CSV table of C-alpha atoms in Angstrom, one decimal:
chain,number,residue,atom,x,y,z
C,1,MET,CA,0.0,0.0,0.0
C,2,PHE,CA,2.9,2.4,0.7
C,3,LYS,CA,4.5,1.7,-2.7
C,4,PHE,CA,3.9,5.3,-3.6
C,5,PHE,CA,6.8,6.5,-1.5
C,6,ALA,CA,9.1,3.7,-2.7
C,7,PHE,CA,8.3,4.7,-6.3
C,8,LEU,CA,9.1,8.3,-5.5
C,9,ASN,CA,12.4,7.2,-4.2
C,10,ARG,CA,13.2,6.0,-7.7
C,11,MET,CA,13.2,9.6,-8.9
C,12,LYS,CA,16.9,9.8,-7.8
C,13,TYR,CA,17.8,7.0,-10.3
C,14,ILE,CA,15.9,8.3,-13.4
C,15,LYS,CA,18.3,10.4,-15.5
C,16,ARG,CA,17.2,13.5,-17.4
C,17,TRP,CA,18.7,14.8,-20.7
C,18,SER,CA,19.2,11.2,-21.8
C,19,LEU,CA,19.9,12.0,-25.5
C,20,MET,CA,22.4,14.8,-24.8
C,21,ARG,CA,25.9,14.2,-23.4
C,22,SER,CA,26.0,16.0,-20.1
C,23,VAL,CA,29.0,17.1,-18.1
C,24,ARG,CA,27.0,16.5,-15.0
C,25,SER,CA,24.1,14.1,-15.0
C,26,GLU,CA,20.9,15.2,-13.3
C,27,ASN,CA,18.1,13.0,-12.0
C,28,ILE,CA,14.4,13.7,-11.6
C,29,MET,CA,14.5,14.1,-7.9
C,30,GLU,CA,17.2,16.8,-8.2
C,31,HIS,CA,15.4,18.5,-11.0
C,32,SER,CA,12.1,18.5,-9.0
C,33,GLN,CA,13.8,20.1,-6.0
C,34,GLN,CA,15.3,22.8,-8.2
C,35,VAL,CA,12.0,23.5,-9.9
C,36,ALA,CA,10.3,23.8,-6.4
C,37,VAL,CA,12.9,26.4,-5.3
C,38,ILE,CA,12.5,28.4,-8.5
C,39,ALA,CA,8.7,28.1,-8.4
C,40,HIS,CA,8.7,29.3,-4.8
C,41,ALA,CA,10.7,32.4,-5.8
C,42,LEU,CA,8.3,33.1,-8.7
C,43,ALA,CA,5.3,32.8,-6.4
C,44,LEU,CA,6.8,35.1,-3.8
C,45,ILE,CA,7.8,37.6,-6.6
C,46,ASN,CA,4.3,37.4,-8.0
C,47,ASN,CA,2.7,38.1,-4.6
C,48,LYS,CA,5.2,40.5,-2.9
C,49,ILE,CA,6.4,42.6,-5.9
C,50,TYR,CA,3.4,42.4,-8.3
C,51,GLY,CA,0.5,42.2,-5.7
C,52,GLY,CA,-0.6,38.8,-6.8
C,53,ASN,CA,-2.5,36.2,-4.7
C,54,ILE,CA,-0.9,32.9,-5.6
C,55,ASP,CA,-1.0,30.1,-3.0
C,56,VAL,CA,2.8,29.8,-2.4
C,57,ASN,CA,2.6,26.5,-0.6
C,58,LYS,CA,0.6,24.9,-3.4
C,59,VAL,CA,3.1,26.1,-6.0
C,60,VAL,CA,5.9,24.4,-4.1
C,61,LEU,CA,4.0,21.1,-3.7
C,62,LEU,CA,3.0,21.2,-7.4
C,63,ALA,CA,6.6,21.7,-8.3
C,64,GLN,CA,7.8,18.9,-6.1
C,65,TYR,CA,5.4,16.4,-7.7
C,66,HIS,CA,5.4,17.8,-11.3
C,67,GLU,CA,7.4,14.9,-12.7
C,68,VAL,CA,6.0,12.2,-10.5
C,69,GLY,CA,4.7,10.2,-13.5
C,70,GLU,CA,8.2,9.8,-14.8
C,71,VAL,CA,9.1,7.3,-12.1
C,72,ILE,CA,7.1,4.9,-14.1
C,73,THR,CA,7.4,6.3,-17.7
C,74,GLY,CA,11.0,7.6,-17.5
C,75,ASP,CA,12.0,10.9,-19.0
C,76,LEU,CA,11.4,11.3,-22.7
C,77,PRO,CA,13.7,13.8,-24.4
C,78,THR,CA,12.0,17.1,-25.4
C,79,PRO,CA,12.6,16.8,-29.1
C,80,ILE,CA,10.8,13.5,-29.2
C,81,LYS,CA,8.1,14.4,-26.7
C,82,TYR,CA,7.1,17.4,-28.8
C,83,PHE,CA,8.0,16.1,-32.3
C,84,ASN,CA,4.3,16.2,-33.4
C,85,PRO,CA,0.9,16.6,-31.7
C,86,GLU,CA,0.1,12.9,-31.7
C,87,ILE,CA,3.3,12.0,-29.8
C,88,LYS,CA,2.8,14.9,-27.4
C,89,THR,CA,-0.8,13.9,-26.6
C,90,ALA,CA,0.1,10.2,-26.3
C,91,TYR,CA,3.0,11.0,-23.9
C,92,LYS,CA,0.8,13.3,-21.8
C,93,ASP,CA,-1.8,10.5,-21.6
C,94,LEU,CA,0.9,8.0,-20.6
C,95,GLU,CA,2.2,10.4,-17.9
C,96,LYS,CA,-1.3,11.0,-16.6
C,97,ASN,CA,-2.0,7.3,-16.4
C,98,ALA,CA,1.2,6.7,-14.6
C,99,SER,CA,0.3,9.5,-12.1
C,100,VAL,CA,-3.1,7.9,-11.6
C,101,ARG,CA,-1.5,4.6,-10.9
C,102,LEU,CA,0.9,6.1,-8.4
C,103,LEU,CA,-1.9,7.9,-6.6
C,104,GLY,CA,-3.7,4.6,-6.3
C,105,MET,CA,-0.7,3.2,-4.4
C,106,LEU,CA,-1.5,5.5,-1.5
C,107,PRO,CA,-3.9,4.5,1.3
C,108,GLU,CA,-7.4,5.7,0.4
C,109,GLU,CA,-7.4,8.1,3.3
C,110,LEU,CA,-4.5,10.0,1.8
C,111,GLN,CA,-5.4,9.9,-1.9
C,112,ASP,CA,-7.5,13.1,-1.9
C,113,GLU,CA,-4.7,15.0,0.0
C,114,TYR,CA,-2.2,14.2,-2.8
C,115,LYS,CA,-4.6,14.3,-5.8
C,116,GLU,CA,-4.3,18.0,-6.5
C,117,TYR,CA,-0.5,17.8,-6.6
C,118,VAL,CA,-0.1,14.6,-8.5
C,119,LEU,CA,-3.0,15.3,-10.9
C,120,PRO,CA,-3.0,19.1,-11.0
C,121,ASP,CA,-5.4,21.6,-12.6
C,122,GLU,CA,-3.2,22.6,-15.5
C,123,ASP,CA,-5.2,25.8,-16.0
C,124,SER,CA,-4.5,27.1,-12.5
C,125,GLU,CA,-2.2,30.1,-12.0
C,126,GLU,CA,-0.1,28.0,-9.6
C,127,TYR,CA,0.5,25.3,-12.1
C,128,LYS,CA,1.4,27.9,-14.8
C,129,LEU,CA,4.2,29.2,-12.5
C,130,VAL,CA,5.5,25.7,-12.0
C,131,LYS,CA,5.7,25.3,-15.8
C,132,TYR,CA,7.7,28.5,-16.0
C,133,ALA,CA,9.9,27.3,-13.2
C,134,ASP,CA,10.4,24.0,-15.1
C,135,ARG,CA,11.6,26.0,-18.2
C,136,LEU,CA,13.8,28.1,-16.1
C,137,ALA,CA,15.4,25.0,-14.6
C,138,ALA,CA,16.0,23.6,-18.1
C,139,TYR,CA,17.6,26.9,-19.2
C,140,PHE,CA,19.9,26.9,-16.1
C,141,LYS,CA,20.9,23.3,-16.9
C,142,CYS,CA,21.9,24.5,-20.4
C,143,VAL,CA,23.8,27.4,-18.8
C,144,GLU,CA,25.7,25.0,-16.5
C,145,GLU,CA,26.6,22.7,-19.3
C,146,VAL,CA,27.7,25.4,-21.7
C,147,LYS,CA,29.8,27.0,-18.9
C,148,ALA,CA,31.5,23.6,-18.4
C,149,GLY,CA,32.5,23.6,-22.0
C,150,ASN,CA,29.7,21.3,-23.4
C,151,SER,CA,28.7,23.0,-26.7
C,152,GLU,CA,25.9,20.4,-27.1
C,153,PHE,CA,23.6,22.6,-25.0
C,154,LYS,CA,24.3,25.9,-26.9
C,155,LYS,CA,21.3,25.7,-29.2
C,156,ALA,CA,19.0,24.6,-26.4
C,157,LYS,CA,20.2,27.5,-24.2
C,158,THR,CA,19.6,30.0,-27.0
C,159,SER,CA,16.1,28.7,-27.8
C,160,ILE,CA,14.9,28.2,-24.2
C,161,GLY,CA,16.4,31.7,-23.3
C,162,ALA,CA,14.4,33.3,-26.2
C,163,GLU,CA,11.3,31.4,-25.2
C,164,LEU,CA,11.6,32.7,-21.6
C,165,LYS,CA,12.2,36.3,-22.7
C,166,ALA,CA,9.0,36.1,-24.7
C,167,VAL,CA,6.9,35.0,-21.7
C,168,LYS,CA,4.3,37.6,-20.7
C,169,ASN,CA,4.6,37.0,-16.9
C,170,PRO,CA,6.2,39.8,-14.8
C,171,ALA,CA,7.5,37.3,-12.2
C,172,VAL,CA,9.4,35.4,-14.9
C,173,ALA,CA,10.8,38.7,-16.3
C,174,TYR,CA,11.9,39.8,-12.8
C,175,TYR,CA,13.6,36.4,-12.2
C,176,LEU,CA,15.4,36.6,-15.5
C,177,LYS,CA,16.6,40.2,-14.8
C,178,GLU,CA,17.5,39.8,-11.1
C,179,PHE,CA,18.5,36.2,-10.6
C,180,ALA,CA,19.4,34.6,-13.9
C,181,PRO,CA,22.7,36.4,-14.5
C,182,ALA,CA,24.2,34.9,-11.3
C,183,TYR,CA,23.8,31.4,-12.9
C,184,GLU,CA,26.5,32.5,-15.5
C,185,LEU,CA,29.0,33.3,-12.7
C,186,THR,CA,31.7,31.0,-11.3
C,187,LEU,CA,31.8,30.3,-7.6
C,188,ASP,CA,34.7,32.8,-7.2
C,189,GLU,CA,32.6,35.5,-8.9
C,190,LEU,CA,29.6,34.7,-6.6
C,191,ASP,CA,31.7,35.4,-3.5
């Protein structure tokens, strides 16, 4: 019955960026934590600087569980996942079915408590911030790889960077202006 948590533990073994050679490999658990930290900042920026009313705790939990289906499906590289609408739809259905399966592994008394995070309302403002945080995390992975001399991530860095600059969300624009430049710095430069 408590297989849910055992499956979540698998997140640390599932690699991301499987088609691209990485200087430093990253797993889904690591990625989810980074997205949660970025999403938390976006929610705070939205509320404190731009007068929004986003549920910050909900944003963090949505981010923490945003890749939960991948403990069953594994990570599918973006170029394949979005190759055409049929593949995108089929993969989204597969991820949703995996998430439903994982939710069913919880005791019935807890399923409703997890449902909104494992099977989120994708139209909610909180979920949209998590999607922005996910793209920011992908961008920062590209920055890290290019900084380490891995030119394989240059094109992705440019395209994701342009995509993020085009986003019509003030919290994302603020994060890009105020925080993103630090990701380009070395540890010595951060000191």
